[in-house]
């Protein structure tokens, strides 16, 4: 696969930081932020990491000149900041540089238009917060015309923070945003509810948390170890006729757990689409 030599990040928030510290050597990394108080604070944290890693550099401005020899530009700003970035970069992204966006809801065409670059060089991805522990589930989309070298670069970066899935349709990124990007919060909410239930039955919160977290890890590992086995088949191994699991599952089904899960994902997907629509309405394409 093609060697990823250099990456530039625009934005120094939590997602950028999680990705930056996991970029595999020998790739060089430059993180660029804005000259604001909040940005300077975040960049200061990265500067401490840069002091211990000669591959990493940090600066509180960007003007496009830093992209001259870059393989990959990662847009890790907030969606509403895209136009401020574009004002500095429009027409200045080198032809060999691939743009990887982690902006929720913003389509490749919109980004390409803002940066005045070829849509074939714009990629969308949605990592999740578990990138910080190299356990993100990241879906990404790129045009069918994306070069094999560019695909290697994207896969190398995203693969350094967890598992990677390339989707064939850009609209699937909105769904992936809900399932994987926001999904961590949904899973944690269910875990929190289980902890609360255990406390109600007499457990100390710390003890309940230990049991619930390990149970989630164990369930995930069982599913990961048998990727071709239907989840229902794995679940069925736990269910004894007339037992505690069967009774609990019956109660969950009666309470509408599947409908709640579906509505949660649907609402999140819809919001991702709304963000994209709002961006198009406020800043319509220029061409």
Coordinates of C-alpha atoms in Angstrom, one line a residue:
X1 CA 0.0 0.0 0.0
X2 CA 1.0 3.6 -0.6
X3 CA 3.0 5.2 2.3
X4 CA 1.2 8.1 4.0
X5 CA 3.9 10.7 4.3
X6 CA 2.2 13.7 5.7
X7 CA -1.2 14.8 7.1
X8 CA -2.5 18.3 7.9
X9 CA -5.4 18.7 10.4
X10 CA -7.6 21.8 10.4
X11 CA -9.1 21.9 13.9
X12 CA -7.8 20.7 17.2
X13 CA -10.9 19.5 19.0
X14 CA -11.5 16.1 20.6
X15 CA -11.8 14.1 17.4
X16 CA -8.8 15.7 15.8
X17 CA -6.7 15.1 19.0
X18 CA -7.8 11.4 19.1
X19 CA -6.7 11.0 15.5
X20 CA -3.5 12.9 15.7
X21 CA -2.0 11.0 18.6
X22 CA -2.6 7.7 16.8
X23 CA -1.2 8.5 13.4
X24 CA 1.3 5.8 12.7
X25 CA 5.0 6.6 12.1
X26 CA 6.7 7.7 9.9
X27 CA 3.9 10.0 8.9
X28 CA 4.5 13.7 9.6
X29 CA 1.5 15.6 11.2
X30 CA 0.7 19.3 11.3
X31 CA -2.3 20.6 13.3
X32 CA -3.6 24.0 12.4
X33 CA -6.2 25.9 14.5
X34 CA -7.6 29.4 14.7
X35 CA -6.2 32.2 16.8
X36 CA -9.0 32.2 19.4
X37 CA -8.8 31.5 23.1
X38 CA -10.6 28.2 22.9
X39 CA -8.5 27.0 20.0
X40 CA -5.3 28.1 21.6
X41 CA -6.2 26.1 24.7
X42 CA -6.8 23.0 22.7
X43 CA -3.7 23.4 20.6
X44 CA -1.6 23.9 23.8
X45 CA -2.5 20.3 24.7
X46 CA -1.3 19.1 21.4
X47 CA 1.8 21.2 21.6
X48 CA 2.8 19.2 24.7
X49 CA 2.4 16.0 22.7
X50 CA 4.5 17.7 19.9
X51 CA 7.3 18.4 22.3
X52 CA 7.7 14.7 22.7
X53 CA 7.2 13.7 19.1
X54 CA 9.3 15.3 16.4
X55 CA 6.8 14.2 13.7
X56 CA 4.1 16.5 15.1
X57 CA 3.9 20.2 14.7
X58 CA 1.2 22.7 15.8
X59 CA 0.3 26.2 14.7
X60 CA -2.6 28.6 15.4
X61 CA -3.2 29.7 11.9
X62 CA -3.5 28.3 8.3
X63 CA -3.3 29.9 4.9
X64 CA -3.0 27.0 2.5
X65 CA 0.8 27.2 2.2
X66 CA 1.1 24.2 4.6
X67 CA -0.6 22.0 2.1
X68 CA 2.2 22.1 -0.5
X69 CA 3.6 18.6 0.1
X70 CA 0.6 17.1 2.0
X71 CA -1.0 13.7 1.1
X72 CA -4.1 14.2 3.2
X73 CA -6.0 17.3 4.6
X74 CA -8.4 16.4 7.5
X75 CA -11.2 18.9 8.0
X76 CA -12.0 18.5 11.7
X77 CA -13.7 21.8 12.3
X78 CA -17.4 22.4 13.2
X79 CA -19.7 22.3 10.2
X80 CA -20.5 26.0 10.5
X81 CA -16.8 26.8 10.3
X82 CA -16.4 25.4 6.8
X83 CA -16.8 28.7 5.0
X84 CA -14.2 30.4 7.2
X85 CA -11.8 27.6 6.3
X86 CA -12.8 27.9 2.6
X87 CA -12.1 31.6 2.6
X88 CA -8.4 30.8 3.3
X89 CA -8.1 27.7 1.2
X90 CA -10.3 28.1 -1.9
X91 CA -8.3 27.1 -4.9
X92 CA -5.2 26.4 -2.9
X93 CA -5.6 22.6 -2.3
X94 CA -2.9 20.9 -4.4
X95 CA -4.1 18.3 -6.9
X96 CA -2.4 15.4 -5.2
X97 CA -3.9 16.2 -1.8
X98 CA -7.0 14.3 -0.7
X99 CA -9.5 16.1 1.6
X100 CA -10.9 14.0 4.4
X101 CA -13.9 15.6 6.1
X102 CA -15.4 14.6 9.4
X103 CA -18.0 17.4 9.3
X104 CA -21.4 15.9 10.1
X105 CA -24.0 16.3 7.4
X106 CA -21.9 18.2 4.9
X107 CA -21.8 16.5 1.5
X108 CA -18.6 16.0 -0.6
X109 CA -20.0 18.2 -3.3
X110 CA -20.5 21.0 -0.9
X111 CA -17.0 20.7 0.5
X112 CA -15.5 20.5 -3.0
X113 CA -17.4 23.6 -4.1
X114 CA -16.3 25.5 -1.0
X115 CA -12.6 24.6 -1.5
X116 CA -12.8 24.9 -5.3
X117 CA -11.3 21.4 -5.8
X118 CA -12.3 18.2 -7.6
X119 CA -15.1 16.3 -5.9
X120 CA -13.2 13.1 -6.6
X121 CA -10.6 14.2 -4.1
X122 CA -13.0 14.7 -1.3
X123 CA -13.8 11.9 1.2
X124 CA -16.3 11.9 4.1
X125 CA -15.8 9.9 7.3
X126 CA -17.5 9.6 10.7
X127 CA -15.2 8.3 13.4
X128 CA -16.5 8.1 17.0
X129 CA -15.2 9.2 20.3
X130 CA -13.7 5.7 20.9
X131 CA -10.9 6.8 18.5
X132 CA -9.2 8.0 21.6
X133 CA -8.6 4.3 22.6
X134 CA -8.2 3.1 19.0
X135 CA -11.6 1.5 19.1
X136 CA -13.6 3.7 16.7
X137 CA -16.1 2.2 14.2
X138 CA -15.5 4.4 11.2
X139 CA -17.4 4.5 8.0
X140 CA -16.1 6.5 5.0
X141 CA -17.2 7.4 1.5
X142 CA -15.2 8.4 -1.5
X143 CA -16.0 8.8 -5.1
X144 CA -15.6 5.7 -7.3
X145 CA -12.8 7.6 -9.2
X146 CA -10.6 7.9 -6.0
X147 CA -7.2 6.6 -6.8
X148 CA -5.9 3.5 -5.1
X149 CA -3.1 5.5 -3.5
X150 CA -5.7 7.9 -2.0
X151 CA -7.7 4.9 -0.7
X152 CA -4.6 3.6 1.0
X153 CA -3.9 6.9 2.6
X154 CA -7.5 7.2 4.0
X155 CA -7.5 3.6 5.2
X156 CA -4.1 4.0 6.9
X157 CA -5.2 7.1 8.9
X158 CA -8.7 5.8 9.8
X159 CA -7.4 2.3 10.5
X160 CA -5.0 3.7 13.1
X161 CA -8.0 4.6 15.3
X162 CA -10.1 1.4 15.0
X163 CA -12.1 -0.6 12.4
X164 CA -12.9 0.8 9.0
X165 CA -15.8 0.3 6.6
X166 CA -16.0 2.0 3.2
X167 CA -19.6 2.5 2.1
X168 CA -20.7 2.7 -1.6
X169 CA -23.3 5.4 -1.2
X170 CA -22.7 8.8 0.4
X171 CA -26.1 8.9 2.1
X172 CA -25.0 5.9 4.2
X173 CA -22.6 8.3 6.0
X174 CA -25.6 10.0 7.6
X175 CA -26.8 6.6 8.8
X176 CA -23.3 5.7 10.0
X177 CA -23.2 9.0 11.9
X178 CA -26.2 7.8 13.9
X179 CA -25.1 4.2 14.3
X180 CA -21.4 4.7 15.0
X181 CA -20.8 8.4 15.5
X182 CA -23.7 9.0 17.9
X183 CA -24.1 5.3 18.7
X184 CA -21.5 5.4 21.5
X185 CA -23.8 7.7 23.5
X186 CA -26.8 5.5 22.8
X187 CA -24.9 2.4 24.1
X188 CA -23.7 4.3 27.1
X189 CA -27.3 5.4 27.9
X190 CA -28.4 1.8 27.9
X191 CA -25.4 0.9 30.1
X192 CA -26.3 3.8 32.5
X193 CA -29.9 2.5 32.7
X194 CA -28.6 -1.0 33.6
X195 CA -26.4 0.5 36.3
X196 CA -29.3 2.4 37.8
X197 CA -31.4 -0.7 37.8
X198 CA -28.7 -2.6 39.6
X199 CA -28.3 0.2 42.2
X200 CA -32.1 -0.1 42.8
X201 CA -31.6 -3.7 43.6
X202 CA -28.9 -3.0 46.2
X203 CA -25.6 -2.8 44.4
X204 CA -23.1 0.0 45.0
X205 CA -22.8 2.2 41.9
X206 CA -19.1 1.3 41.4
X207 CA -19.9 -2.4 41.6
X208 CA -22.8 -2.1 39.2
X209 CA -20.7 -0.1 36.7
X210 CA -18.0 -2.8 36.8
X211 CA -20.4 -5.5 36.0
X212 CA -22.3 -3.6 33.3
X213 CA -19.2 -2.4 31.5
X214 CA -17.6 -5.8 31.4
X215 CA -20.9 -7.4 30.2
X216 CA -21.0 -4.9 27.3
X217 CA -17.3 -5.7 26.5
X218 CA -18.0 -9.4 26.6
X219 CA -21.1 -9.2 24.4
X220 CA -19.2 -7.1 21.9
X221 CA -16.3 -9.5 21.9
X222 CA -18.6 -12.5 21.3
X223 CA -20.1 -10.7 18.3
X224 CA -16.8 -9.6 17.0
X225 CA -15.3 -13.1 17.2
X226 CA -18.1 -14.5 15.0
X227 CA -18.8 -11.9 12.4
X228 CA -20.9 -14.2 10.2
X229 CA -23.2 -15.4 13.0
X230 CA -26.5 -13.6 13.3
X231 CA -26.7 -11.6 16.6
X232 CA -30.0 -13.4 17.5
X233 CA -28.2 -16.7 17.3
X234 CA -25.5 -15.6 19.7
X235 CA -28.1 -14.1 22.0
X236 CA -30.1 -17.4 21.9
X237 CA -27.2 -19.2 23.6
X238 CA -27.9 -17.3 26.8
X239 CA -31.6 -18.0 26.8
X240 CA -32.9 -21.0 28.8
X241 CA -36.6 -22.0 28.7
X242 CA -38.4 -20.4 31.5
X243 CA -35.2 -18.7 32.8
X244 CA -34.2 -15.2 33.9
X245 CA -32.9 -14.2 30.5
X246 CA -36.1 -15.2 28.7
X247 CA -38.2 -13.3 31.2
X248 CA -36.1 -10.2 30.9
X249 CA -36.1 -10.3 27.1
X250 CA -39.9 -10.7 27.1
X251 CA -40.2 -7.6 29.3
X252 CA -37.8 -5.6 27.0
X253 CA -39.8 -6.6 23.9
X254 CA -43.1 -5.7 25.5
X255 CA -41.6 -2.3 26.5
X256 CA -40.8 -1.7 22.8
X257 CA -37.0 -1.8 23.0
X258 CA -36.7 -2.4 19.2
X259 CA -39.0 0.5 18.4
X260 CA -37.0 2.8 20.8
X261 CA -33.7 1.8 19.1
X262 CA -35.2 2.4 15.6
X263 CA -36.6 5.8 16.6
X264 CA -33.3 6.8 18.1
X265 CA -31.4 6.0 14.9
X266 CA -34.1 7.5 12.7
X267 CA -34.0 10.8 14.7
X268 CA -30.2 11.0 14.5
X269 CA -30.1 10.3 10.8
X270 CA -32.8 12.9 10.2
X271 CA -30.8 15.5 12.1
X272 CA -27.6 14.7 10.1
X273 CA -29.6 15.3 6.9
X274 CA -31.0 18.6 8.4
X275 CA -27.5 19.8 9.1
X276 CA -26.6 19.3 5.5
X277 CA -29.8 21.0 4.2
X278 CA -29.2 24.0 6.5
X279 CA -25.6 24.3 5.1
X280 CA -26.9 24.2 1.5
X281 CA -29.6 26.8 2.3
X282 CA -27.2 29.2 4.1
X283 CA -24.4 28.8 1.6
X284 CA -25.7 27.5 -1.7
X285 CA -23.2 26.1 -4.2
X286 CA -21.5 28.6 -6.4
X287 CA -21.3 26.4 -9.5

